[in-house]
mmCIF file of C-alpha atoms in Angstrom:
data_model
loop_
_atom_site.group_PDB
_atom_site.id
_atom_site.type_symbol
_atom_site.label_atom_id
_atom_site.label_comp_id
_atom_site.label_asym_id
_atom_site.label_seq_id
_atom_site.Cartn_x
_atom_site.Cartn_y
_atom_site.Cartn_z
ATOM 1 C CA UNK S 112 -30.755 -12.118 -18.057
ATOM 2 C CA UNK S 113 -28.633 -9.550 -16.209
ATOM 3 C CA UNK S 114 -29.470 -6.940 -18.850
ATOM 4 C CA UNK S 115 -33.180 -7.574 -18.293
ATOM 5 C CA UNK S 116 -32.709 -7.113 -14.525
ATOM 6 C CA UNK S 117 -30.876 -3.820 -15.070
ATOM 7 C CA UNK S 118 -33.546 -2.583 -17.493
ATOM 8 C CA UNK S 119 -36.378 -3.561 -15.121
ATOM 9 C CA UNK S 120 -34.702 -2.049 -12.048
ATOM 10 C CA UNK S 121 -33.875 1.196 -13.845
ATOM 11 C CA UNK S 122 -37.412 1.540 -15.225
ATOM 12 C CA UNK S 123 -39.074 0.878 -11.855
ATOM 13 C CA UNK S 124 -36.740 3.355 -10.122
ATOM 14 C CA UNK S 125 -37.396 6.003 -12.766
ATOM 15 C CA UNK S 126 -41.170 5.497 -12.515
ATOM 16 C CA UNK S 127 -41.062 5.796 -8.723
ATOM 17 C CA UNK S 128 -38.941 8.968 -8.897
ATOM 18 C CA UNK S 129 -41.260 10.504 -11.476
ATOM 19 C CA UNK S 130 -44.351 9.686 -9.416
ATOM 20 C CA UNK S 131 -42.764 11.332 -6.368
ATOM 21 C CA UNK S 132 -41.814 14.372 -8.447
ATOM 22 C CA UNK S 133 -45.368 14.713 -9.786
ATOM 23 C CA UNK S 134 -46.847 14.276 -6.282
ATOM 24 C CA UNK S 135 -44.509 16.942 -4.915
ATOM 25 C CA UNK S 136 -45.297 19.368 -7.727
ATOM 26 C CA UNK S 137 -49.052 18.949 -7.353
ATOM 27 C CA UNK S 138 -49.043 19.086 -3.553
ATOM 28 C CA UNK S 139 -46.788 22.168 -3.600
ATOM 29 C CA UNK S 140 -49.689 23.937 -5.336
ATOM 30 C CA UNK S 141 -51.772 23.315 -2.225
ATOM 31 C CA UNK S 142 -48.961 24.049 0.207
ATOM 32 C CA UNK S 143 -48.614 20.438 1.363
ATOM 33 C CA UNK S 144 -45.932 17.779 1.187
ATOM 34 C CA UNK S 145 -45.878 15.326 -1.704
ATOM 35 C CA UNK S 146 -46.019 12.470 0.809
ATOM 36 C CA UNK S 147 -49.591 13.496 1.675
ATOM 37 C CA UNK S 148 -50.942 12.588 -1.784
ATOM 38 C CA UNK S 149 -51.115 8.814 -1.393
ATOM 39 C CA UNK S 150 -52.668 9.039 2.068
ATOM 40 C CA UNK S 151 -55.276 11.564 0.958
ATOM 41 C CA UNK S 152 -56.434 9.310 -1.872
ATOM 42 C CA UNK S 153 -56.445 6.261 0.394
ATOM 43 C CA UNK S 154 -58.538 7.986 3.082
ATOM 44 C CA UNK S 155 -60.864 9.308 0.371
ATOM 45 C CA UNK S 156 -61.623 5.696 -0.595
ATOM 46 C CA UNK S 157 -62.349 4.863 3.058
ATOM 47 C CA UNK S 158 -64.788 7.528 4.283
ATOM 48 C CA UNK S 159 -65.338 5.702 7.589
ATOM 49 C CA UNK S 160 -61.658 6.117 8.352
ATOM 50 C CA UNK S 161 -58.699 3.836 8.846
ATOM 51 C CA UNK S 162 -56.463 3.069 11.790
ATOM 52 C CA UNK S 163 -52.769 3.775 11.317
ATOM 53 C CA UNK S 164 -52.076 0.025 11.251
ATOM 54 C CA UNK S 165 -54.494 -0.363 8.337
ATOM 55 C CA UNK S 166 -52.833 2.528 6.510
ATOM 56 C CA UNK S 167 -49.431 0.883 7.052
ATOM 57 C CA UNK S 168 -50.684 -2.334 5.524
ATOM 58 C CA UNK S 169 -52.485 -0.743 2.575
ATOM 59 C CA UNK S 170 -49.595 1.593 1.712
ATOM 60 C CA UNK S 171 -46.812 -0.839 2.632
ATOM 61 C CA UNK S 172 -45.206 1.726 4.938
ATOM 62 C CA UNK S 173 -43.759 1.365 8.422
ATOM 63 C CA UNK S 174 -45.516 2.635 11.549
ATOM 64 C CA UNK S 175 -43.098 5.488 12.141
ATOM 65 C CA UNK S 176 -43.517 6.911 8.634
ATOM 66 C CA UNK S 177 -47.321 6.704 8.757
ATOM 67 C CA UNK S 178 -47.499 8.175 12.275
ATOM 68 C CA UNK S 179 -45.241 11.070 11.295
ATOM 69 C CA UNK S 180 -47.207 11.930 8.145
ATOM 70 C CA UNK S 181 -50.584 11.531 9.866
ATOM 71 C CA UNK S 182 -49.457 13.888 12.657
ATOM 72 C CA UNK S 183 -48.412 16.457 10.043
ATOM 73 C CA UNK S 184 -51.693 16.052 8.171
ATOM 74 C CA UNK S 185 -53.592 16.453 11.438
ATOM 75 C CA UNK S 186 -51.631 19.641 12.224
ATOM 76 C CA UNK S 187 -52.573 20.991 8.777
ATOM 77 C CA UNK S 188 -56.249 20.247 9.406
ATOM 78 C CA UNK S 189 -56.501 17.546 6.723
ATOM 79 C CA UNK S 190 -57.357 14.620 8.980
ATOM 80 C CA UNK S 191 -59.007 14.119 12.309
ATOM 81 C CA UNK S 192 -58.425 11.328 14.796
ATOM 82 C CA UNK S 193 -61.224 9.593 16.684
ATOM 83 C CA UNK S 194 -60.154 7.314 19.482
ATOM 84 C CA UNK S 195 -56.805 6.943 21.168
ATOM 85 C CA UNK S 196 -53.296 6.870 19.717
ATOM 86 C CA UNK S 197 -52.398 4.138 17.237
ATOM 87 C CA UNK S 198 -55.827 2.425 17.178
ATOM 88 C CA UNK S 199 -57.653 5.689 16.443
ATOM 89 C CA UNK S 200 -59.542 6.005 13.185
ATOM 90 C CA UNK S 201 -58.213 8.713 10.896
ATOM 91 C CA UNK S 202 -60.719 10.426 8.624
ATOM 92 C CA UNK S 203 -60.547 13.345 6.247
ATOM 93 C CA UNK S 204 -61.784 16.743 7.335
ATOM 94 C CA UNK S 205 -63.619 18.992 4.880
ATOM 95 C CA UNK S 206 -60.261 20.543 3.972
ATOM 96 C CA UNK S 207 -58.844 17.032 3.585
ATOM 97 C CA UNK S 208 -61.707 16.045 1.289
ATOM 98 C CA UNK S 209 -61.032 19.077 -0.901
ATOM 99 C CA UNK S 210 -57.328 18.205 -1.113
ATOM 100 C CA UNK S 211 -58.104 14.531 -1.768
ATOM 101 C CA UNK S 212 -60.547 15.434 -4.550
ATOM 102 C CA UNK S 213 -57.860 17.594 -6.151
ATOM 103 C CA UNK S 214 -55.272 14.804 -5.899
ATOM 104 C CA UNK S 215 -57.700 12.239 -7.334
ATOM 105 C CA UNK S 216 -58.481 14.514 -10.270
ATOM 106 C CA UNK S 217 -54.797 15.187 -10.961
ATOM 107 C CA UNK S 218 -53.945 11.489 -10.563
ATOM 108 C CA UNK S 219 -56.532 10.656 -13.194
ATOM 109 C CA UNK S 220 -54.854 13.103 -15.580
ATOM 110 C CA UNK S 221 -51.446 11.595 -14.783
ATOM 111 C CA UNK S 222 -52.652 8.041 -15.419
ATOM 112 C CA UNK S 223 -54.253 9.012 -18.734
ATOM 113 C CA UNK S 224 -51.141 10.873 -19.877
ATOM 114 C CA UNK S 225 -48.764 8.121 -18.727
ATOM 115 C CA UNK S 226 -50.795 5.490 -20.570
ATOM 116 C CA UNK S 227 -50.843 7.284 -23.910
ATOM 117 C CA UNK S 228 -50.136 4.883 -26.747
ATOM 118 C CA UNK S 229 -51.330 1.795 -24.844
ATOM 119 C CA UNK S 230 -54.389 -0.094 -25.983
ATOM 120 C CA UNK S 231 -56.824 -1.406 -23.385
ATOM 121 C CA UNK S 232 -55.397 -4.889 -24.035
ATOM 122 C CA UNK S 233 -51.809 -3.647 -23.569
ATOM 123 C CA UNK S 234 -52.830 -2.004 -20.298
ATOM 124 C CA UNK S 235 -54.547 -5.154 -19.025
ATOM 125 C CA UNK S 236 -51.546 -7.333 -19.884
ATOM 126 C CA UNK S 237 -49.154 -4.810 -18.343
ATOM 127 C CA UNK S 238 -51.000 -4.654 -15.018
ATOM 128 C CA UNK S 239 -51.382 -8.438 -14.879
ATOM 129 C CA UNK S 240 -47.657 -8.876 -15.547
ATOM 130 C CA UNK S 241 -46.740 -6.185 -13.027
ATOM 131 C CA UNK S 242 -48.929 -7.808 -10.347
ATOM 132 C CA UNK S 243 -47.319 -11.192 -11.037
ATOM 133 C CA UNK S 244 -43.797 -9.729 -10.815
ATOM 134 C CA UNK S 245 -44.714 -7.875 -7.622
ATOM 135 C CA UNK S 246 -46.069 -11.036 -6.000
ATOM 136 C CA UNK S 247 -43.004 -13.035 -7.027
ATOM 137 C CA UNK S 248 -40.619 -10.362 -5.744
ATOM 138 C CA UNK S 249 -42.504 -10.135 -2.456
ATOM 139 C CA UNK S 250 -42.156 -13.898 -2.022
ATOM 140 C CA UNK S 251 -38.436 -13.713 -2.824
ATOM 141 C CA UNK S 252 -37.907 -10.814 -0.432
ATOM 142 C CA UNK S 253 -39.646 -12.733 2.359
ATOM 143 C CA UNK S 254 -38.155 -16.154 1.713
ATOM 144 C CA UNK S 255 -34.855 -15.275 0.052
ATOM 145 C CA UNK S 256 -33.551 -16.388 -3.305
ATOM 146 C CA UNK S 257 -33.463 -20.126 -3.954
ATOM 147 C CA UNK S 258 -30.025 -21.684 -4.067
ATOM 148 C CA UNK S 259 -28.715 -22.523 -7.553
#
């Protein structure tokens, strides 16, 4: 059981590191930070904009991290803010749309390449299993481990 935990933890950590490395590499091409990638794609899916609180919830990030990145993206001309402070809706500018389209295209390539060798059935089972594990871990992290 311990070996399975170590294998799972190492694989998840490696995947996360590799995703960050790919995001950084692709965003460097545009002159932006890798951290912008996830937010660009998220705002692209929500053309009417999102409040920072909604972004926090959807990306599972804390307020400070989202506020910092949104301020940087605003300074770079990628997003615009309508309304006041934390409740303001953030939407992509034309420049932001261009960057988000690029990220979405590159993400599609990454997903196709990463999934090489998996059948559609394998992929479905994998994502179902991953969602189940994620839900269970979230419950454990909120409630703590049960006593033996």
